[in-house]
Short mmCIF file of N, CA and C in Angstrom, two decimals:
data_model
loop_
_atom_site.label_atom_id
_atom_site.label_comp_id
_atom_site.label_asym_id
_atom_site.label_seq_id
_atom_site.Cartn_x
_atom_site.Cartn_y
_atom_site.Cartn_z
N UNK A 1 122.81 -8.22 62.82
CA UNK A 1 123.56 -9.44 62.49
C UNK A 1 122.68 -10.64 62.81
N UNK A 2 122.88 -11.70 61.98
CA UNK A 2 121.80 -12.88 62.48
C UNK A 2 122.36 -13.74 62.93
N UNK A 3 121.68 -14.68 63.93
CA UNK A 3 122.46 -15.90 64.29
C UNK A 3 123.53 -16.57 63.47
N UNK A 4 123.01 -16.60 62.09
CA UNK A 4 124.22 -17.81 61.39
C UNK A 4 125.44 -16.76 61.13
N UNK A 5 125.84 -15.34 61.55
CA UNK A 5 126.49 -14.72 61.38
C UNK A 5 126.89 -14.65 62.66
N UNK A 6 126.63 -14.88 63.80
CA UNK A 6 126.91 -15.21 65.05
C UNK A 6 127.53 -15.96 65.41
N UNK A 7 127.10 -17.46 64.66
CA UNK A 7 127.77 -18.61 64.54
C UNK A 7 129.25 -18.95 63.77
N UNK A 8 128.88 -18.47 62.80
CA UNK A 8 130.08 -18.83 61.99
C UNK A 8 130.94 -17.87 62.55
N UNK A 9 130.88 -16.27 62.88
CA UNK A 9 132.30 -15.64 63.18
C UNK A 9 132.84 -16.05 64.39
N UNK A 10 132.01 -16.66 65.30
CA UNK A 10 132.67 -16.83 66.68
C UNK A 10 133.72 -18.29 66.24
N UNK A 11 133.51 -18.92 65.29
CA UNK A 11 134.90 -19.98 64.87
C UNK A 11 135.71 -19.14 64.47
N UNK A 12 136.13 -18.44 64.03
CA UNK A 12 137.09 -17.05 63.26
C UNK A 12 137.79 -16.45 64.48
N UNK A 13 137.16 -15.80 65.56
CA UNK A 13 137.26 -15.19 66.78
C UNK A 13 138.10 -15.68 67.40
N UNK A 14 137.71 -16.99 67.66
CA UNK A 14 138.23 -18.20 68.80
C UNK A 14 139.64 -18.29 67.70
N UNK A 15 139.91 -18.91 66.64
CA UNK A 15 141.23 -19.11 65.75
C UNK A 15 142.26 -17.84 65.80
N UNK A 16 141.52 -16.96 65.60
CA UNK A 16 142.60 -15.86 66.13
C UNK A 16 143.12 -15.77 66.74
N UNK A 17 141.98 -15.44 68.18
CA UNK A 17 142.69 -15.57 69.21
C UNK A 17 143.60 -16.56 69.95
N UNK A 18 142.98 -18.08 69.58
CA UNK A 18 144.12 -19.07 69.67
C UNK A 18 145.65 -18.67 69.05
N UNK A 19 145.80 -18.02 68.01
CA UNK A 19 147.18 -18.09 67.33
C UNK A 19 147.50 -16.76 67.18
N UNK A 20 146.81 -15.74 68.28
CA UNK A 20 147.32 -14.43 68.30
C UNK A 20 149.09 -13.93 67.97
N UNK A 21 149.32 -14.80 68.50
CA UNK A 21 151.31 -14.05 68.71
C UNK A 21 151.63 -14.75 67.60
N UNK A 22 150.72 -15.05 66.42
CA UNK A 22 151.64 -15.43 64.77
C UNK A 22 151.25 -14.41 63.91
N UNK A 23 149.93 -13.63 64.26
CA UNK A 23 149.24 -12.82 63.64
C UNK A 23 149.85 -11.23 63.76
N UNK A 24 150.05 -10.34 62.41
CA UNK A 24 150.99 -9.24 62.44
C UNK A 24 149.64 -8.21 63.09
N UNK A 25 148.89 -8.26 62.45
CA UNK A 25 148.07 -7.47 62.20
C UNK A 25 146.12 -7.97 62.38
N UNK A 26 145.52 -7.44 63.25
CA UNK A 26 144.20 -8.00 63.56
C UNK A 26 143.72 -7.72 62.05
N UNK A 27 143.09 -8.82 61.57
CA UNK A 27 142.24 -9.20 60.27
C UNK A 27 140.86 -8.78 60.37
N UNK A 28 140.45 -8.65 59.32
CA UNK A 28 139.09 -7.71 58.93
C UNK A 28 138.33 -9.05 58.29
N UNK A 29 137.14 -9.45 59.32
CA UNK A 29 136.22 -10.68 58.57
C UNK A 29 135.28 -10.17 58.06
N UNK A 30 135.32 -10.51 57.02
CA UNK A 30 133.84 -10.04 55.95
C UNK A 30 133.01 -12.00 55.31
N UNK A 31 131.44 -11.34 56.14
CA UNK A 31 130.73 -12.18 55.66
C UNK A 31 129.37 -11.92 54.72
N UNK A 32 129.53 -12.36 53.97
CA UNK A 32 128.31 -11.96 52.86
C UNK A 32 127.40 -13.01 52.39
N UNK A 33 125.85 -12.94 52.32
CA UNK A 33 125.17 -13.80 51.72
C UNK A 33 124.97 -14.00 50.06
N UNK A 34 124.90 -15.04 49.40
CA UNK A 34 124.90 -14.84 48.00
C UNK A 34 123.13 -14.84 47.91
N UNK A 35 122.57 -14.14 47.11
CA UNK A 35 121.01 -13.98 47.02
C UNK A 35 120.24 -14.98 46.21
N UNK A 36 121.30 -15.73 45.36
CA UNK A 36 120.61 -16.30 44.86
C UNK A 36 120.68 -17.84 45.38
N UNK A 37 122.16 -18.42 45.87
CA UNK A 37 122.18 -19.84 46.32
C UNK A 37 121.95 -19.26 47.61
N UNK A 38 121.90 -18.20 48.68
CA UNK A 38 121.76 -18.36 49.86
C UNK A 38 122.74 -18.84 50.91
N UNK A 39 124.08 -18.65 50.08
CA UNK A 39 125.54 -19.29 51.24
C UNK A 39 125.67 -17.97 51.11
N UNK A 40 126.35 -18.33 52.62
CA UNK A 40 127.65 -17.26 53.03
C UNK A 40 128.67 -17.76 52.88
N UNK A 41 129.26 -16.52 52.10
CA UNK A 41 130.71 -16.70 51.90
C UNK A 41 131.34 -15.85 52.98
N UNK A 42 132.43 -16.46 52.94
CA UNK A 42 133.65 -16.06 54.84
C UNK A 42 134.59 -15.61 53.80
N UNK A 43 135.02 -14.30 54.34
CA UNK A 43 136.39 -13.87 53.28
C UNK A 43 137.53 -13.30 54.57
N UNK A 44 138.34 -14.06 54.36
CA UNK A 44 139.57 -13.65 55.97
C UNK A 44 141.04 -13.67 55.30
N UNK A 45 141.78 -12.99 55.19
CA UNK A 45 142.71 -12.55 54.84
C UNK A 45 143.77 -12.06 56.29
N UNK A 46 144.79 -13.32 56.70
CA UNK A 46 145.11 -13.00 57.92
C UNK A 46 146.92 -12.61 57.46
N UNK A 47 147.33 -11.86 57.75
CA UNK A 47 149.38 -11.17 57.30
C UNK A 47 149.72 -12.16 59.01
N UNK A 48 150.77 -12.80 58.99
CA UNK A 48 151.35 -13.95 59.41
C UNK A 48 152.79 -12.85 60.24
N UNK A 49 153.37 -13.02 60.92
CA UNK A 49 154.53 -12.63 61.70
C UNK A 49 155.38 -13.02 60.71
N UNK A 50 156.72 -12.20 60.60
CA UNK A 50 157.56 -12.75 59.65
C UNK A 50 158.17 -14.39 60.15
N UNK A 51 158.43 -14.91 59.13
CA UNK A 51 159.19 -16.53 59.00
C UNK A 51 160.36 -16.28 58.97
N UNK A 52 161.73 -16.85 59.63
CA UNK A 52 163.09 -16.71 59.04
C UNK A 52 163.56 -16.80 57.60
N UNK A 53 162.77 -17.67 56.88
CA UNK A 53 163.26 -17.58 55.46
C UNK A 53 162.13 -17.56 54.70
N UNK A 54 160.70 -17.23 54.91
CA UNK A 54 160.23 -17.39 53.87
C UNK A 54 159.51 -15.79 53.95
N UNK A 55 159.81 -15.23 54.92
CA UNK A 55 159.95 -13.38 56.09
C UNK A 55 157.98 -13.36 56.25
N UNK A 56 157.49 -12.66 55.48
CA UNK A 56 156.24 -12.11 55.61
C UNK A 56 155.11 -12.62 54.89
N UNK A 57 154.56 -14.04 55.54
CA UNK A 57 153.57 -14.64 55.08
C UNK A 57 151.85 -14.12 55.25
N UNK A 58 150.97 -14.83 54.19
CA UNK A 58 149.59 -14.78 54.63
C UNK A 58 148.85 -15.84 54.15
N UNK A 59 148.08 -15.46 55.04
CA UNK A 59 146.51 -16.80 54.94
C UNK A 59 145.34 -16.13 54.23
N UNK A 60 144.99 -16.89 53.44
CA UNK A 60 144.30 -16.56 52.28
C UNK A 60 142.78 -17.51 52.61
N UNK A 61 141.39 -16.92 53.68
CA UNK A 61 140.88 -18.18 53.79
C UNK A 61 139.42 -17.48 52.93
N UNK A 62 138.71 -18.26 52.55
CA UNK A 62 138.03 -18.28 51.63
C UNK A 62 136.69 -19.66 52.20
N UNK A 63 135.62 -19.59 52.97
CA UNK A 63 134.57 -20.49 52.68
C UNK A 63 133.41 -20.34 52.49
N UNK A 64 132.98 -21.15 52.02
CA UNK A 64 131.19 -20.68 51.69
C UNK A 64 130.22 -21.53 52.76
N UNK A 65 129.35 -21.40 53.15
CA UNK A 65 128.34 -22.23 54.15
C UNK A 65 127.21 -22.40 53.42
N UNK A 66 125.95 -23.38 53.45
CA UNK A 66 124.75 -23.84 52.95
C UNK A 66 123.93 -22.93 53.95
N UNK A 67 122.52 -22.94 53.59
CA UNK A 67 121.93 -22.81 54.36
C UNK A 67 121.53 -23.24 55.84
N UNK A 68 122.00 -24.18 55.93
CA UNK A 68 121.87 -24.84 57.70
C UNK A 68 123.23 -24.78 57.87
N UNK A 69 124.10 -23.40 57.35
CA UNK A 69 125.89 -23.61 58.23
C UNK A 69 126.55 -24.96 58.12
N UNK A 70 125.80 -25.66 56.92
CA UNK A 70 127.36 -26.45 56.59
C UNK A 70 128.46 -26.21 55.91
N UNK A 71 129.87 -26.54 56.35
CA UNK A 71 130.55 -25.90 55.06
C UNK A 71 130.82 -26.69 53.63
N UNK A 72 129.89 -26.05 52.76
CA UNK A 72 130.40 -26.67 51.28
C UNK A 72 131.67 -26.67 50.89
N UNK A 73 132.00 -25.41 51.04
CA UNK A 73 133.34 -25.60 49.73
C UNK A 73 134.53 -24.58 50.55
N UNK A 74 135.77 -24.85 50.38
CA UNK A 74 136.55 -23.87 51.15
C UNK A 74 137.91 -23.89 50.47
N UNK A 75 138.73 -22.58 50.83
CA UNK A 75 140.00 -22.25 49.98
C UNK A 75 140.66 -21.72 51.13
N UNK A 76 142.47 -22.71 51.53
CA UNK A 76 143.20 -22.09 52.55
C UNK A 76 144.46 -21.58 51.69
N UNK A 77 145.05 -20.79 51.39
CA UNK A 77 146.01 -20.73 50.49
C UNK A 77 147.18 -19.97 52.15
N UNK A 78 148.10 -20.29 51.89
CA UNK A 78 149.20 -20.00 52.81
C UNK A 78 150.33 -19.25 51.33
N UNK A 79 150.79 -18.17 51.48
CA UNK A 79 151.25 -17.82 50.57
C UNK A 79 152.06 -16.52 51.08
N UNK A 80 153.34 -15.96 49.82
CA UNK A 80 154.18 -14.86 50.33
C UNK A 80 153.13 -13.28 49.67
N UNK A 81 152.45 -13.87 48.53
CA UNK A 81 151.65 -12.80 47.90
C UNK A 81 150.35 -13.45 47.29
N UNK A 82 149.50 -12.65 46.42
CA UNK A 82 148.43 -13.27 45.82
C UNK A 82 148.63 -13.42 44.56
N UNK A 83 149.84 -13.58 44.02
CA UNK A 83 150.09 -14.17 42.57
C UNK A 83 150.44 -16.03 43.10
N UNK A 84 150.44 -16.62 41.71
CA UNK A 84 150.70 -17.97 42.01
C UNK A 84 152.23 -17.98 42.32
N UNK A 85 153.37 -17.16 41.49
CA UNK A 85 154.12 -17.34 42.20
C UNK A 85 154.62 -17.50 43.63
N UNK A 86 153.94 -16.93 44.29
CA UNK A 86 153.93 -16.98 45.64
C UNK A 86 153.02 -18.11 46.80
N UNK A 87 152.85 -19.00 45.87
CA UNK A 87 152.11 -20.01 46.51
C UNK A 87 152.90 -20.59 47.76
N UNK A 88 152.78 -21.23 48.98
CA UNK A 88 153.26 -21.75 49.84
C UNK A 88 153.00 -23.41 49.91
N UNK A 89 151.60 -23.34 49.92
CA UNK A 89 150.68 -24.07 50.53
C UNK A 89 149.44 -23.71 50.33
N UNK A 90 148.55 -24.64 49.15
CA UNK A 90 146.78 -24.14 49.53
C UNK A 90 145.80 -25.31 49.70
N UNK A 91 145.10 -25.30 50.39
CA UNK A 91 144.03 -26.34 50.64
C UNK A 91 142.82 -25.93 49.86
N UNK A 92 142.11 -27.08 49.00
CA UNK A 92 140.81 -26.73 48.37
C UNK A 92 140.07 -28.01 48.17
N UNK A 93 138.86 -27.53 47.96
CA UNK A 93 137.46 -28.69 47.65
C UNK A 93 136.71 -28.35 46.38
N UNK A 94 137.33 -27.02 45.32
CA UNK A 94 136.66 -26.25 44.73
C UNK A 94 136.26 -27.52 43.48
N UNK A 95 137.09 -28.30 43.14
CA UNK A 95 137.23 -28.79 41.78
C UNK A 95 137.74 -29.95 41.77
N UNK A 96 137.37 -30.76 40.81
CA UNK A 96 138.35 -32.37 40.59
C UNK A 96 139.46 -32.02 40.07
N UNK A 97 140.35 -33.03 40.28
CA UNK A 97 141.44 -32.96 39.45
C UNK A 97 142.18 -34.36 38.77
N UNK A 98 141.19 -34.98 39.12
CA UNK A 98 141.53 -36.86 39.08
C UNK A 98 142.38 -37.28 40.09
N UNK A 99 142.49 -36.60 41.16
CA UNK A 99 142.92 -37.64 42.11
C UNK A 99 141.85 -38.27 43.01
N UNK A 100 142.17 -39.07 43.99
CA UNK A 100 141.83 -40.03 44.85
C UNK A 100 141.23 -39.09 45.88
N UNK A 101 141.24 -38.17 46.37
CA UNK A 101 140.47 -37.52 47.63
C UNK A 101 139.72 -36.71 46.91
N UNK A 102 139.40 -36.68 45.21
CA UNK A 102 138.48 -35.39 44.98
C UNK A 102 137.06 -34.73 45.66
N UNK A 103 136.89 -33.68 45.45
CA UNK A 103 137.69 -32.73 45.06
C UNK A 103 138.51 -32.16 45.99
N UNK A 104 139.05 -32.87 46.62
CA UNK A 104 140.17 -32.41 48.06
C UNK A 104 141.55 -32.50 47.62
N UNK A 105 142.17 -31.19 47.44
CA UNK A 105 143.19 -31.30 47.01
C UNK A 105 144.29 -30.58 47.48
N UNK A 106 145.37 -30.30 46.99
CA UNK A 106 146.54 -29.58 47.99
C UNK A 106 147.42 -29.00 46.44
N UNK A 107 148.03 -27.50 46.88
CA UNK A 107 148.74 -27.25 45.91
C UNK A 107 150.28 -27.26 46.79
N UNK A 108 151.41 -27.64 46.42
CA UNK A 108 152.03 -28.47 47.68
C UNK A 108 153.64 -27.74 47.12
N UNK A 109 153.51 -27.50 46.09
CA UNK A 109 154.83 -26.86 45.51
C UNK A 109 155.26 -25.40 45.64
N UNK A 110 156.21 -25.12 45.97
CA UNK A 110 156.43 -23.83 46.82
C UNK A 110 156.64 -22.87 45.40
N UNK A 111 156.47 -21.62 45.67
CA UNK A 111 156.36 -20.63 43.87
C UNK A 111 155.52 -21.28 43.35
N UNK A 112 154.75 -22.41 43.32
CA UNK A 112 154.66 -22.80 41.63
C UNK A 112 152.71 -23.27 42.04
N UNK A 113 152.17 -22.96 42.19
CA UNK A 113 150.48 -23.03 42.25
C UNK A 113 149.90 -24.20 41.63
N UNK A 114 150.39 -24.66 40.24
CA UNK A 114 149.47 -25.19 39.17
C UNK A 114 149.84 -27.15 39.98
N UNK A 115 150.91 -27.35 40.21
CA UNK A 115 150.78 -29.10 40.43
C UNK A 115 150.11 -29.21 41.93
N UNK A 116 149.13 -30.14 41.93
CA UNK A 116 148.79 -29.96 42.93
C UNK A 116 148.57 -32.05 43.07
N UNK A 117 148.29 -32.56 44.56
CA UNK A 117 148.40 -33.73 45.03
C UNK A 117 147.22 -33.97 46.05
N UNK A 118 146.72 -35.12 46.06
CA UNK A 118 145.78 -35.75 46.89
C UNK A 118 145.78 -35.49 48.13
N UNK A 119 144.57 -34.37 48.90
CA UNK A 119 145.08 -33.72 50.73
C UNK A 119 144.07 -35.10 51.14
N UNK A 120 144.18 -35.87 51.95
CA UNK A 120 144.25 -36.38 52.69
C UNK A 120 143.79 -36.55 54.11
N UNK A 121 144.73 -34.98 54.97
CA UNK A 121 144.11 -35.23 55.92
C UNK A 121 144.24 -33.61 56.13
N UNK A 122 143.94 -32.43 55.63
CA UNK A 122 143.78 -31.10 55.80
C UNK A 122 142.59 -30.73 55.03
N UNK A 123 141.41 -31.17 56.01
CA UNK A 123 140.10 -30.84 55.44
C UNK A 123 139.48 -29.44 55.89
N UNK A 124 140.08 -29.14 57.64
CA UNK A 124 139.27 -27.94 57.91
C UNK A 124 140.52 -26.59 58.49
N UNK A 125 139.73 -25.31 58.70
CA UNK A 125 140.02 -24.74 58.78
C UNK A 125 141.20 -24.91 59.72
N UNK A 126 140.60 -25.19 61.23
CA UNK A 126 141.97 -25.48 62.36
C UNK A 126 142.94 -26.46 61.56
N UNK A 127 142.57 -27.35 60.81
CA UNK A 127 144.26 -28.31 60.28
C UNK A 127 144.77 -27.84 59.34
N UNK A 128 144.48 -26.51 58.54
CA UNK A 128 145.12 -25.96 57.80
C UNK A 128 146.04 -24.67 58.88
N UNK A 129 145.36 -24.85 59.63
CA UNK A 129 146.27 -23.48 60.49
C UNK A 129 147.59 -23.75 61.27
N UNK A 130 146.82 -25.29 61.92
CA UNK A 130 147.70 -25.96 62.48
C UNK A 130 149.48 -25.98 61.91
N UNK A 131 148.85 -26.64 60.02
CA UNK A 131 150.02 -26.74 59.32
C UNK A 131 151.11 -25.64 59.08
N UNK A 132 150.43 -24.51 59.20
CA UNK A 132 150.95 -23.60 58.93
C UNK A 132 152.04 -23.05 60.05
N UNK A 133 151.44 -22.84 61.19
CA UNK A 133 151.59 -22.67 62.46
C UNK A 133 152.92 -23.18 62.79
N UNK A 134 152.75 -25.13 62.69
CA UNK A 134 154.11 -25.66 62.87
C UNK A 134 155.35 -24.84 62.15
N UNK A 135 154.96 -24.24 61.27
CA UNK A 135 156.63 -23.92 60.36
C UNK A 135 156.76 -22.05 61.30
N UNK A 136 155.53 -21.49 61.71
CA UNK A 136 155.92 -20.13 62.22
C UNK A 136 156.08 -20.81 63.00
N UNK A 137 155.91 -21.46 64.33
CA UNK A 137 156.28 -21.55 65.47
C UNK A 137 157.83 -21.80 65.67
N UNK A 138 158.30 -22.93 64.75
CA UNK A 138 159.61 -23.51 64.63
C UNK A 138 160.66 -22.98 63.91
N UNK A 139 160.21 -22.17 62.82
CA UNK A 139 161.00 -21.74 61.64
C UNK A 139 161.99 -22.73 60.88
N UNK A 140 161.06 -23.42 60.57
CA UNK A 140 161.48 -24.59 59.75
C UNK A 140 161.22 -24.25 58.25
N UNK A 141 162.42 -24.65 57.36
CA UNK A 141 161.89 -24.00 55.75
C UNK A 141 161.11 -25.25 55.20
N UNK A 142 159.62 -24.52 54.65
CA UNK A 142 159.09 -25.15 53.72
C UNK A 142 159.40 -25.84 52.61
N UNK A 143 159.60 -26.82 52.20
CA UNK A 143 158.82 -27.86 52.69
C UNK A 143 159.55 -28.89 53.70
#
């Protein structure tokens, strides 16, 4: 394993273990280099404790790193499944969309994936968890 694989999973490690008692099931991190741009992509797929009404959620995280471990581009999707119907909540940087924070954007409509609104202030990994977190901790219905 190399340092920048050292680096980046011990942020993964530490998030877990911070939010252990929301997590059903210990998650399987897979990191891979692309050969030709030279990022690693982070692929984490975390199953969530059931919610009172929205029951058995997951985190859908998705980032890529540059060569000096910055993060370029990243995908948080909070969701009941991996169809769009099941969207919750997703955070992304992938693409414009003509809003005002591009390409930072939020898909914000519960079932429904495609309308999405200007994110603001859920740029990284911990404030997407955070968000999430508040509604398992409380069991408050989305939105």
């Amino acid at each position: 394993m190399t340092g920048e694989f050292v680096v980046i999973s011990y942020k993964y490690t530490n998030l877990i273990s911070k939010y252990s008692s929301y997590i059903a099931t210990p998650p399987l991190l897979n990191l891979g280099v692309d050969p030709y741009t030279n990022e690693t992509k982070v692929v984490l797929n975390i199953e969530f404790t059931p919610h009172p009404t929205l029951g058995v959620t997951k985190f859908r995280i998705r980032e890529w790193y540059d060569s000096n471990d910055d993060l370029v581009q990243y995908r948080y999707c909070w969701e009941m499944n991996s169809k769009p119907a099941g969207n919750i909540s997703a955070w992304e940087n992938e693409h414009n969309h003509g809003l005002s924070t591009d390409p930072h954007h939020r898909h914000h409509v519960l079932y429904d994936r495609k309308p999405v609104e200007a994110n603001h202030d859920i740029r990284t990994l911990e404030q997407a968890f955070e968000f999430v977190i508040s509604y398992l901790s409380t069991g408050n219905d989305y939105p």
